[in-house]
CSV table of C-alpha atoms in Angstrom, one decimal:
chain,number,residue,atom,x,y,z
K,1171,UNK,CA,0.0,-0.2,0.1
K,1172,UNK,CA,1.2,3.4,-1.1
K,1173,UNK,CA,2.1,5.6,2.0
K,1174,UNK,CA,0.9,9.3,1.4
K,1175,UNK,CA,2.2,12.4,3.3
K,1176,UNK,CA,-0.4,14.9,4.2
K,1177,UNK,CA,0.8,18.6,3.6
K,1178,UNK,CA,-1.5,20.7,5.6
K,1179,UNK,CA,-1.6,24.4,4.8
K,1180,UNK,CA,-2.2,26.4,8.0
K,1181,UNK,CA,-1.6,30.1,7.6
K,1182,UNK,CA,-4.9,32.0,6.4
K,1183,UNK,CA,-6.7,34.5,8.4
K,1184,UNK,CA,-10.4,33.6,7.7
K,1185,UNK,CA,-11.6,37.3,7.8
K,1186,UNK,CA,-15.1,36.3,6.4
K,1187,UNK,CA,-15.8,34.4,9.7
K,1188,UNK,CA,-15.1,37.5,12.0
K,1189,UNK,CA,-15.6,38.2,14.8
K,1190,UNK,CA,-14.8,34.6,16.0
K,1191,UNK,CA,-11.9,34.2,13.2
K,1192,UNK,CA,-9.2,36.5,13.4
K,1193,UNK,CA,-5.5,37.2,12.5
K,1194,UNK,CA,-4.4,36.2,16.0
K,1195,UNK,CA,-6.3,32.9,16.1
K,1196,UNK,CA,-7.8,32.3,12.7
K,1197,UNK,CA,-10.7,29.7,11.9
K,1198,UNK,CA,-8.8,26.5,11.7
K,1199,UNK,CA,-8.1,26.6,15.2
K,1200,UNK,CA,-11.6,27.5,16.2
K,1201,UNK,CA,-14.3,24.6,17.0
K,1202,UNK,CA,-17.0,25.9,14.3
K,1203,UNK,CA,-18.6,22.8,13.7
K,1204,UNK,CA,-18.2,20.6,16.7
K,1205,UNK,CA,-15.9,20.0,19.6
K,1206,UNK,CA,-12.9,19.4,17.3
K,1207,UNK,CA,-11.2,22.3,15.6
K,1208,UNK,CA,-11.2,22.5,11.7
K,1209,UNK,CA,-7.2,22.0,11.8
K,1210,UNK,CA,-7.8,18.8,14.2
K,1211,UNK,CA,-10.6,17.5,12.0
K,1212,UNK,CA,-8.6,17.9,8.8
K,1213,UNK,CA,-5.4,16.1,10.4
K,1214,UNK,CA,-7.4,13.1,11.7
K,1215,UNK,CA,-9.1,12.8,8.4
K,1216,UNK,CA,-5.7,12.6,6.8
K,1217,UNK,CA,-4.4,10.1,9.6
K,1218,UNK,CA,-6.5,7.4,9.1
K,1219,UNK,CA,-7.2,7.2,13.2
K,1220,UNK,CA,-10.5,5.7,13.8
K,1221,UNK,CA,-11.7,5.2,10.3
K,1222,UNK,CA,-13.9,2.1,9.1
K,1223,UNK,CA,-13.2,-0.8,7.2
K,1224,UNK,CA,-13.3,0.9,3.8
K,1225,UNK,CA,-10.1,2.4,4.3
K,1226,UNK,CA,-7.7,2.1,1.5
K,1227,UNK,CA,-5.1,4.5,2.0
K,1228,UNK,CA,-2.1,4.5,4.6
K,1229,UNK,CA,-0.8,8.1,5.7
K,1230,UNK,CA,2.7,9.2,7.1
K,1231,UNK,CA,2.9,11.9,10.0
K,1232,UNK,CA,1.8,15.1,8.4
K,1233,UNK,CA,4.0,17.8,6.9
K,1234,UNK,CA,2.7,21.3,8.1
K,1235,UNK,CA,3.2,24.7,6.8
K,1236,UNK,CA,2.3,27.5,9.0
K,1237,UNK,CA,3.7,30.8,10.3
K,1238,UNK,CA,5.7,31.7,13.7
K,1239,UNK,CA,2.7,33.0,15.4
K,1240,UNK,CA,0.9,29.6,15.0
K,1241,UNK,CA,3.7,27.2,15.4
K,1242,UNK,CA,2.9,26.3,19.0
K,1243,UNK,CA,-0.9,26.2,18.6
K,1244,UNK,CA,-0.2,23.5,15.7
K,1245,UNK,CA,1.8,21.1,17.7
K,1246,UNK,CA,-0.5,21.6,20.8
K,1247,UNK,CA,-3.7,21.0,18.7
K,1248,UNK,CA,-2.1,18.0,17.0
K,1249,UNK,CA,-1.1,16.5,20.5
K,1250,UNK,CA,-4.3,16.9,21.9
K,1251,UNK,CA,-5.8,15.0,18.8
K,1252,UNK,CA,-3.1,12.2,19.3
K,1253,UNK,CA,-1.5,12.8,16.2
K,1254,UNK,CA,2.3,12.9,15.6
K,1255,UNK,CA,3.0,16.4,14.4
K,1256,UNK,CA,5.6,15.3,11.9
K,1257,UNK,CA,7.7,18.1,10.4
K,1258,UNK,CA,6.5,21.8,10.9
K,1259,UNK,CA,8.0,24.2,8.3
K,1260,UNK,CA,7.3,27.9,9.3
K,1261,UNK,CA,7.0,30.4,6.4
K,1262,UNK,CA,8.7,33.6,7.3
K,1263,UNK,CA,5.6,35.6,5.5
K,1264,UNK,CA,2.6,34.4,3.6
K,1265,UNK,CA,3.5,34.1,0.0
K,1266,UNK,CA,0.4,32.4,-1.0
K,1267,UNK,CA,0.1,28.5,-1.7
K,1268,UNK,CA,2.5,28.0,-4.7
K,1269,UNK,CA,5.9,28.3,-2.7
K,1270,UNK,CA,4.6,26.8,0.1
K,1271,UNK,CA,3.5,23.7,-2.1
K,1272,UNK,CA,6.9,23.7,-3.7
K,1273,UNK,CA,8.8,23.9,-0.4
K,1274,UNK,CA,6.8,20.9,1.0
K,1275,UNK,CA,7.7,19.0,-2.4
K,1276,UNK,CA,11.3,19.8,-2.3
K,1277,UNK,CA,11.6,18.9,1.4
K,1278,UNK,CA,9.9,15.4,0.9
K,1279,UNK,CA,11.8,14.7,-2.1
K,1280,UNK,CA,15.0,15.4,-0.3
K,1281,UNK,CA,14.2,13.4,2.7
K,1282,UNK,CA,11.9,10.8,1.4
K,1283,UNK,CA,12.4,9.8,-2.2
K,1284,UNK,CA,9.6,8.6,-4.0
K,1285,UNK,CA,7.1,10.2,-1.3
K,1286,UNK,CA,3.5,10.9,-2.7
K,1287,UNK,CA,2.2,14.3,-1.2
K,1288,UNK,CA,-1.6,15.0,-0.6
K,1289,UNK,CA,-1.9,18.9,-0.1
K,1290,UNK,CA,-5.1,20.1,1.5
K,1291,UNK,CA,-6.3,23.3,3.3
K,1292,UNK,CA,-6.6,22.6,7.0
K,1293,UNK,CA,-10.1,24.4,7.4
K,1294,UNK,CA,-12.3,22.6,5.2
K,1295,UNK,CA,-15.2,20.4,6.4
K,1296,UNK,CA,-15.3,16.9,5.0
K,1297,UNK,CA,-17.9,14.6,7.2
K,1298,UNK,CA,-17.2,11.5,5.3
K,1299,UNK,CA,-13.8,10.5,5.9
K,1300,UNK,CA,-14.1,7.2,4.4
K,1301,UNK,CA,-15.6,8.2,1.2
K,1302,UNK,CA,-12.8,10.9,0.6
K,1303,UNK,CA,-10.4,8.1,1.4
K,1304,UNK,CA,-12.1,6.1,-1.2
K,1305,UNK,CA,-11.4,9.1,-3.7
K,1306,UNK,CA,-7.9,9.4,-2.8
K,1307,UNK,CA,-7.4,5.7,-3.6
K,1308,UNK,CA,-8.7,6.3,-7.1
K,1309,UNK,CA,-6.6,9.3,-7.2
K,1310,UNK,CA,-3.2,7.2,-6.5
K,1311,UNK,CA,-4.0,5.3,-9.7
K,1312,UNK,CA,-3.6,8.4,-11.7
K,1313,UNK,CA,-0.6,9.5,-9.7
K,1314,UNK,CA,1.2,6.2,-10.3
K,1315,UNK,CA,0.9,7.3,-14.2
K,1316,UNK,CA,2.8,10.6,-13.4
K,1317,UNK,CA,-0.3,12.5,-13.1
K,1318,UNK,CA,-1.1,15.5,-10.7
K,1319,UNK,CA,-4.6,15.1,-9.3
K,1320,UNK,CA,-7.1,17.6,-8.0
K,1321,UNK,CA,-10.1,16.8,-6.4
K,1322,UNK,CA,-13.5,18.0,-7.3
K,1323,UNK,CA,-16.8,18.5,-5.5
K,1324,UNK,CA,-19.9,17.6,-7.1
K,1325,UNK,CA,-21.9,20.9,-7.1
K,1326,UNK,CA,-25.4,21.3,-5.4
K,1327,UNK,CA,-26.1,24.7,-6.0
K,1328,UNK,CA,-24.9,27.6,-8.5
K,1329,UNK,CA,-22.4,28.8,-6.1
K,1330,UNK,CA,-20.5,32.0,-7.2
K,1331,UNK,CA,-17.9,31.8,-4.2
K,1332,UNK,CA,-16.0,28.9,-5.6
K,1333,UNK,CA,-13.7,28.2,-8.6
K,1334,UNK,CA,-14.9,25.3,-10.9
K,1335,UNK,CA,-13.3,22.5,-12.8
K,1336,UNK,CA,-14.4,21.3,-16.0
K,1337,UNK,CA,-13.5,17.8,-16.6
K,1338,UNK,CA,-14.3,15.3,-19.4
K,1339,UNK,CA,-16.8,12.2,-18.9
K,1340,UNK,CA,-15.7,9.2,-17.1
K,1341,UNK,CA,-16.7,6.3,-14.8
K,1342,UNK,CA,-18.4,7.1,-11.6
K,1343,UNK,CA,-15.9,8.2,-9.0
K,1344,UNK,CA,-12.9,7.4,-11.5
K,1345,UNK,CA,-10.1,9.9,-12.3
K,1346,UNK,CA,-10.6,11.6,-15.7
K,1347,UNK,CA,-8.6,14.2,-17.6
K,1348,UNK,CA,-9.0,17.9,-16.6
K,1349,UNK,CA,-10.1,20.3,-19.4
K,1350,UNK,CA,-9.7,23.5,-17.6
K,1351,UNK,CA,-9.9,25.6,-14.4
K,1352,UNK,CA,-12.7,28.4,-14.2
K,1353,UNK,CA,-12.8,31.3,-12.2
K,1354,UNK,CA,-15.4,32.2,-9.5
K,1355,UNK,CA,-18.4,32.9,-12.0
K,1356,UNK,CA,-21.2,35.2,-11.9
K,1357,UNK,CA,-24.9,33.6,-11.1
K,1358,UNK,CA,-26.0,32.9,-14.5
K,1359,UNK,CA,-22.6,31.5,-15.7
K,1360,UNK,CA,-22.7,29.1,-12.3
K,1361,UNK,CA,-26.4,28.1,-13.2
K,1362,UNK,CA,-25.1,27.0,-16.7
K,1363,UNK,CA,-22.4,25.1,-15.4
K,1364,UNK,CA,-24.5,23.4,-12.9
K,1365,UNK,CA,-27.0,22.3,-15.6
K,1366,UNK,CA,-24.3,21.0,-17.9
K,1367,UNK,CA,-22.7,18.3,-15.3
K,1368,UNK,CA,-19.3,18.9,-16.7
K,1369,UNK,CA,-18.2,21.0,-13.9
K,1370,UNK,CA,-17.1,20.4,-10.2
K,1371,UNK,CA,-15.9,23.0,-7.5
K,1372,UNK,CA,-12.4,23.3,-7.1
K,1373,UNK,CA,-11.7,22.1,-3.5
K,1374,UNK,CA,-8.0,23.1,-3.4
K,1375,UNK,CA,-7.0,19.7,-2.7
K,1376,UNK,CA,-3.9,18.2,-4.9
K,1377,UNK,CA,-1.9,14.8,-4.9
K,1378,UNK,CA,1.2,14.0,-6.6
K,1379,UNK,CA,4.5,12.4,-6.3
K,1380,UNK,CA,6.7,14.8,-5.1
K,1381,UNK,CA,9.3,14.4,-7.6
K,1382,UNK,CA,6.2,15.0,-10.3
K,1383,UNK,CA,5.3,18.3,-8.2
K,1384,UNK,CA,8.9,19.7,-8.2
K,1385,UNK,CA,9.1,18.8,-12.2
K,1386,UNK,CA,5.8,20.5,-12.7
K,1387,UNK,CA,7.3,23.8,-10.9
K,1388,UNK,CA,10.7,23.8,-13.0
K,1389,UNK,CA,8.5,23.5,-16.1
K,1390,UNK,CA,5.8,26.0,-15.7
K,1391,UNK,CA,7.1,28.1,-12.7
K,1392,UNK,CA,11.1,28.3,-12.9
K,1393,UNK,CA,11.5,31.6,-11.4
K,1394,UNK,CA,10.0,30.2,-8.0
K,1395,UNK,CA,12.5,27.5,-7.8
K,1396,UNK,CA,15.7,29.5,-6.8
K,1397,UNK,CA,14.1,31.5,-3.8
K,1398,UNK,CA,12.4,28.3,-2.3
K,1399,UNK,CA,15.4,26.1,-2.7
K,1400,UNK,CA,17.5,28.7,-1.1
K,1401,UNK,CA,15.3,29.3,1.7
K,1402,UNK,CA,15.4,25.5,2.4
K,1403,UNK,CA,19.0,25.2,2.0
K,1404,UNK,CA,19.8,27.9,4.6
K,1405,UNK,CA,16.6,27.0,6.8
K,1406,UNK,CA,17.3,26.8,10.5
K,1407,UNK,CA,16.1,24.4,13.2
K,1408,UNK,CA,14.4,26.1,16.2
K,1409,UNK,CA,12.7,24.1,18.9
K,1410,UNK,CA,11.8,21.2,16.4
K,1411,UNK,CA,10.4,23.5,13.8
K,1412,UNK,CA,12.0,24.3,10.5
K,1413,UNK,CA,12.5,28.0,9.8
K,1414,UNK,CA,12.6,29.1,5.9
K,1415,UNK,CA,15.2,31.5,5.5
K,1416,UNK,CA,13.6,34.9,5.2
K,1417,UNK,CA,15.7,36.8,3.0
K,1418,UNK,CA,15.6,34.0,0.1
K,1419,UNK,CA,11.7,33.5,1.0
K,1420,UNK,CA,11.3,37.1,0.4
K,1421,UNK,CA,12.2,36.5,-3.2
K,1422,UNK,CA,9.7,34.2,-4.1
K,1423,UNK,CA,6.5,35.2,-6.2
K,1424,UNK,CA,3.3,35.6,-4.1
K,1425,UNK,CA,1.3,33.4,-6.4
K,1426,UNK,CA,-1.3,30.6,-6.0
K,1427,UNK,CA,-0.6,26.9,-7.3
K,1428,UNK,CA,-3.3,27.4,-9.5
K,1429,UNK,CA,-2.0,30.2,-11.5
K,1430,UNK,CA,1.6,29.0,-11.2
K,1431,UNK,CA,1.3,25.6,-12.3
K,1432,UNK,CA,-2.3,23.6,-12.5
K,1433,UNK,CA,-3.5,25.9,-15.2
K,1434,UNK,CA,-0.6,25.3,-17.4
K,1435,UNK,CA,0.3,21.8,-16.7
K,1436,UNK,CA,-1.0,19.0,-19.3
K,1437,UNK,CA,-0.6,15.8,-16.9
K,1438,UNK,CA,-3.7,16.9,-14.9
K,1439,UNK,CA,-6.7,14.6,-13.7
K,1440,UNK,CA,-9.5,15.1,-11.6
K,1441,UNK,CA,-11.3,12.8,-9.2
K,1442,UNK,CA,-15.0,13.4,-8.4
K,1443,UNK,CA,-15.9,13.6,-4.9
K,1444,UNK,CA,-19.7,13.0,-4.4
K,1445,UNK,CA,-20.0,13.5,-0.7
K,1446,UNK,CA,-20.3,16.6,1.6
K,1447,UNK,CA,-17.8,19.3,1.7
K,1448,UNK,CA,-17.7,22.8,2.7
K,1449,UNK,CA,-14.7,25.5,2.8
K,1450,UNK,CA,-16.6,27.3,5.4
K,1451,UNK,CA,-15.9,30.5,3.5
K,1452,UNK,CA,-18.4,32.6,5.4
K,1453,UNK,CA,-21.0,32.6,7.9
K,1454,UNK,CA,-23.6,31.3,5.4
K,1455,UNK,CA,-21.5,28.2,5.0
K,1456,UNK,CA,-21.7,27.8,8.6
K,1457,UNK,CA,-25.4,28.4,8.6
K,1458,UNK,CA,-25.7,25.4,6.2
K,1459,UNK,CA,-23.3,23.0,8.1
K,1460,UNK,CA,-25.3,23.8,11.4
K,1461,UNK,CA,-28.3,21.9,10.0
K,1462,UNK,CA,-31.1,24.5,9.6
K,1463,UNK,CA,-34.4,23.6,11.3
K,1464,UNK,CA,-37.7,23.8,9.4
K,1465,UNK,CA,-37.8,27.6,9.4
K,1466,UNK,CA,-34.1,27.7,8.2
K,1467,UNK,CA,-32.7,28.7,11.8
K,1468,UNK,CA,-29.6,27.8,13.4
K,1469,UNK,CA,-28.7,28.8,17.1
K,1470,UNK,CA,-26.1,28.2,19.4
K,1471,UNK,CA,-26.5,27.0,23.0
K,1472,UNK,CA,-26.7,30.6,24.1
K,1473,UNK,CA,-29.0,32.0,21.5
K,1474,UNK,CA,-32.7,32.2,21.3
K,1475,UNK,CA,-35.0,32.7,18.1
K,1476,UNK,CA,-38.3,33.9,18.2
K,1477,UNK,CA,-40.3,33.7,14.9
K,1478,UNK,CA,-37.3,33.9,12.7
K,1479,UNK,CA,-36.7,32.5,9.3
K,1480,UNK,CA,-33.4,31.7,7.3
K,1481,UNK,CA,-30.9,33.1,10.3
K,1482,UNK,CA,-28.0,32.2,12.1
K,1483,UNK,CA,-27.8,33.4,15.8
K,1484,UNK,CA,-24.7,32.4,17.5
K,1485,UNK,CA,-22.9,33.4,21.0
K,1486,UNK,CA,-19.5,32.6,22.0
K,1487,UNK,CA,-19.7,33.3,25.4
K,1488,UNK,CA,-21.6,31.6,28.3
K,1489,UNK,CA,-22.2,35.0,29.6
K,1490,UNK,CA,-24.1,36.5,26.9
K,1491,UNK,CA,-27.5,35.4,25.7
K,1492,UNK,CA,-28.3,36.7,22.3
K,1493,UNK,CA,-32.0,36.8,21.0
K,1494,UNK,CA,-33.4,37.3,17.6
K,1495,UNK,CA,-37.3,38.5,17.2
K,1496,UNK,CA,-38.7,37.9,13.7
K,1497,UNK,CA,-35.6,38.1,11.8
K,1498,UNK,CA,-35.1,37.1,8.3
K,1499,UNK,CA,-32.2,36.4,6.4
K,1500,UNK,CA,-29.8,37.4,9.3
K,1501,UNK,CA,-26.3,36.5,10.6
K,1502,UNK,CA,-25.9,37.7,14.3
K,1503,UNK,CA,-22.6,36.4,15.9
K,1504,UNK,CA,-21.7,37.7,19.4
K,1505,UNK,CA,-18.2,37.2,21.2
K,1506,UNK,CA,-17.2,38.7,24.6
K,1507,UNK,CA,-15.8,41.9,22.7
K,1508,UNK,CA,-17.5,42.2,19.4
K,1509,UNK,CA,-20.9,41.5,17.7
K,1510,UNK,CA,-21.7,40.8,14.1
K,1511,UNK,CA,-25.1,41.6,12.5
K,1512,UNK,CA,-25.2,41.2,8.7
K,1513,UNK,CA,-27.8,40.3,5.9
K,1514,UNK,CA,-27.2,36.3,5.1
K,1515,UNK,CA,-27.2,37.3,1.6
K,1516,UNK,CA,-23.8,39.5,2.2
K,1517,UNK,CA,-21.9,37.1,4.2
K,1518,UNK,CA,-18.9,37.4,1.9
K,1519,UNK,CA,-18.9,41.1,2.5
K,1520,UNK,CA,-17.8,40.5,6.3
K,1521,UNK,CA,-14.2,41.0,5.3
K,1522,UNK,CA,-15.2,44.7,4.6
K,1523,UNK,CA,-16.2,45.1,8.3
K,1524,UNK,CA,-12.5,43.7,9.3
K,1525,UNK,CA,-11.0,46.5,6.9
K,1526,UNK,CA,-13.3,49.2,8.6
K,1527,UNK,CA,-12.0,48.2,11.9
K,1528,UNK,CA,-8.5,48.0,10.8
K,1529,UNK,CA,-8.9,51.7,9.4
K,1530,UNK,CA,-10.1,52.8,12.6
K,1531,UNK,CA,-7.5,51.1,14.7
K,1532,UNK,CA,-9.8,48.8,16.5
K,1533,UNK,CA,-8.2,46.1,18.3
K,1534,UNK,CA,-11.1,43.9,17.5
K,1535,UNK,CA,-10.4,43.5,13.9
K,1536,UNK,CA,-7.1,41.2,14.4
K,1537,UNK,CA,-6.8,40.2,18.0
K,1538,UNK,CA,-8.9,38.0,20.1
K,1539,UNK,CA,-10.0,38.9,23.8
K,1540,UNK,CA,-8.2,35.4,24.6
K,1541,UNK,CA,-4.3,35.7,23.5
K,1542,UNK,CA,-3.0,32.3,23.1
K,1543,UNK,CA,0.7,31.7,23.8
K,1544,UNK,CA,2.9,28.4,23.7
K,1545,UNK,CA,2.6,27.9,27.6
K,1546,UNK,CA,-1.5,28.7,27.6
K,1547,UNK,CA,-3.5,31.8,27.3
K,1548,UNK,CA,-4.4,34.8,29.1
K,1549,UNK,CA,-7.5,37.3,28.6
K,1550,UNK,CA,-7.8,40.6,29.8
K,1551,UNK,CA,-10.9,41.0,32.2
K,1552,UNK,CA,-10.7,44.8,33.1
K,1553,UNK,CA,-8.5,47.7,32.0
K,1554,UNK,CA,-8.2,51.2,33.3
K,1555,UNK,CA,-5.9,54.2,32.8
K,1556,UNK,CA,-3.3,52.7,35.5
K,1557,UNK,CA,-4.3,49.4,35.9
K,1558,UNK,CA,-5.3,45.6,34.2
K,1559,UNK,CA,-7.1,42.6,35.5
K,1560,UNK,CA,-6.1,39.3,33.5
K,1561,UNK,CA,-7.1,35.6,33.9
K,1562,UNK,CA,-4.2,33.4,32.9
K,1563,UNK,CA,-4.1,29.7,32.6
K,1564,UNK,CA,-0.8,27.8,32.3
K,1565,UNK,CA,-0.5,24.2,30.9
K,1566,UNK,CA,1.0,21.5,33.0
K,1567,UNK,CA,4.5,21.6,33.0
K,1568,UNK,CA,4.7,24.9,31.1
K,1569,UNK,CA,6.6,28.0,32.2
K,1570,UNK,CA,6.5,31.8,31.3
K,1571,UNK,CA,9.7,33.6,30.6
K,1572,UNK,CA,12.1,34.9,33.1
K,1573,UNK,CA,11.4,38.6,32.9
K,1574,UNK,CA,11.0,41.9,34.2
K,1575,UNK,CA,9.0,45.4,33.4
K,1576,UNK,CA,9.7,48.7,33.4
K,1577,UNK,CA,6.3,50.5,34.2
K,1578,UNK,CA,4.4,47.9,36.2
K,1579,UNK,CA,4.0,46.0,39.1
K,1580,UNK,CA,1.9,42.8,39.7
K,1581,UNK,CA,-0.2,41.0,42.2
K,1582,UNK,CA,-0.7,37.3,41.3
K,1583,UNK,CA,-3.6,35.2,43.0
K,1584,UNK,CA,-3.8,31.6,42.2
K,1585,UNK,CA,-7.2,30.4,41.9
K,1586,UNK,CA,-6.7,26.7,40.4
K,1587,UNK,CA,-3.7,24.5,40.9
K,1588,UNK,CA,-0.1,25.1,42.1
K,1589,UNK,CA,2.2,27.9,40.8
K,1590,UNK,CA,6.1,27.7,41.2
K,1591,UNK,CA,7.0,31.5,41.3
K,1592,UNK,CA,10.5,33.1,40.9
K,1593,UNK,CA,11.0,36.8,42.3
K,1594,UNK,CA,14.3,37.8,42.0
K,1595,UNK,CA,16.5,35.2,43.9
K,1596,UNK,CA,13.4,33.7,45.8
K,1597,UNK,CA,11.6,30.5,44.6
K,1598,UNK,CA,8.2,29.4,46.3
K,1599,UNK,CA,5.1,27.3,45.7
K,1600,UNK,CA,2.0,29.5,45.6
K,1601,UNK,CA,-1.2,27.3,46.1
K,1602,UNK,CA,-5.2,28.0,45.6
K,1603,UNK,CA,-6.2,31.4,47.5
K,1604,UNK,CA,-2.4,32.2,48.0
K,1605,UNK,CA,-1.2,35.4,46.4
K,1606,UNK,CA,2.4,37.2,45.6
K,1607,UNK,CA,3.7,40.5,45.0
K,1608,UNK,CA,6.0,41.2,42.1
K,1609,UNK,CA,7.7,44.5,42.5
K,1610,UNK,CA,8.3,47.1,39.7
K,1611,UNK,CA,11.5,46.0,37.9
K,1612,UNK,CA,11.9,42.7,39.8
K,1613,UNK,CA,13.1,39.5,37.7
K,1614,UNK,CA,10.4,37.0,37.9
K,1615,UNK,CA,8.8,33.8,36.3
K,1616,UNK,CA,5.7,31.7,36.9
K,1617,UNK,CA,5.5,27.9,36.1
K,1618,UNK,CA,3.0,25.0,36.5
K,1619,UNK,CA,4.8,22.2,38.2
K,1620,UNK,CA,1.7,20.1,38.7
K,1621,UNK,CA,-0.3,17.9,36.3
K,1622,UNK,CA,-3.4,19.8,36.0
K,1623,UNK,CA,-3.8,23.5,34.5
K,1624,UNK,CA,-3.0,26.2,36.6
K,1625,UNK,CA,-5.1,29.6,36.6
K,1626,UNK,CA,-4.5,32.7,38.5
K,1627,UNK,CA,-5.6,36.3,38.4
K,1628,UNK,CA,-3.0,38.7,37.8
K,1629,UNK,CA,-3.3,42.5,38.9
K,1630,UNK,CA,-1.3,45.1,37.1
K,1631,UNK,CA,-0.9,48.5,38.3
K,1632,UNK,CA,1.6,51.3,36.9
K,1633,UNK,CA,2.1,53.9,34.2
K,1634,UNK,CA,1.9,51.5,31.3
K,1635,UNK,CA,0.4,48.0,30.9
K,1636,UNK,CA,0.9,46.9,27.5
K,1637,UNK,CA,2.2,43.7,26.2
K,1638,UNK,CA,5.4,45.2,24.9
K,1639,UNK,CA,6.6,46.3,28.5
K,1640,UNK,CA,8.5,42.8,28.9
K,1641,UNK,CA,12.4,42.1,28.9
K,1642,UNK,CA,13.0,38.5,28.6
K,1643,UNK,CA,16.2,37.1,30.0
K,1644,UNK,CA,15.3,33.0,29.8
K,1645,UNK,CA,12.5,31.6,27.5
K,1646,UNK,CA,12.1,27.9,27.0
K,1647,UNK,CA,10.2,28.8,23.6
K,1648,UNK,CA,13.0,31.0,22.0
K,1649,UNK,CA,11.1,34.1,21.8
K,1650,UNK,CA,12.6,37.4,21.3
């Protein structure tokens, strides 16, 4: 059985799903449609874990491409899902999908000659993993013949938000030649393509031998090869991650795999996938995946709809109830620090809200109230002119950096678990309902020596309480 290496692309911002998805913590890391995050579900689907008897493909540990801000989130979420993280390549900056996929292909070709790669976004919903594996098994037959395989979704509506694939006729479920890529169409064109039966949605999922993918880049996008090869050659290992060289990477063109290679290559095949699929590209897609009731209404646990139709009501806070009365075609999504209300038919325009918030300097445009760090997370509860109150969670065995502050002192009150606290030369254990004072300028660190999460309340007072007032002396996560 051929072993396939999944290549997970994990760097997007997901602005159309604001306010839940933001630059600091985008949609792939959020449990949008269940208890698992989209990233975890994607990794599990491409690991073969817990699948049924129809499984006909074998997967190696994934290779993930992400950015420096998400590197610890990636390994943490894979670990929580019980999946070997495999190699994690850090892109110095986003250059679109073509450079990322080329870097993955070159890495696999160098370390695993003969490897087959399956490139997939990490934020799609594919409920039937067995059926998807069956499609992958069909695609492997074409890969063995030197083809680059893409997977097309059988369209269920005249969607204008997706690109399309025109393919030739073939046996049900079998690979067939790909005639051409079609950009996102207008409504009339989408209707005609749906009626013809010769078009599939472009899922952005590709499979090929790594060597064949590299050959395709050398033939159709030769200008990408030198900078990406140099970025890999000069890459540095950092705490198990592989950091691509930023100077060389900056020389790579910002271009998608479709434009760079796929629209030019002749050895392309497409496998139709008949099962359910969504890229969750907007709140209207989340509404569809949520299973609307007879009135077309989807509500979260902390939401109530009264005489509404075709409406999504969602609250992300257990302390915030959202109620809709007499609404039609409405999206209403509430988080602790922001609320979105939009016409369902304009779901794709949510990114305009993010742009408007950025223009006015609103922190909600890019930052979540809960700030995730390698050691855990914190959230600001109350902020004033000279003070801030935070809730901080530290994972078992994790530690914050040894640090000091120029402008603030801190009080720490442990409310769950036990903290090991360093203040200058003193080290002591602080248990639940105990507190410790960190004077201005003192060198300090907190650690969780236990086996359960440790939670504390931090009260900061001083002339300035911003996150950039940190001088780090030691850090197990090698942050600057």
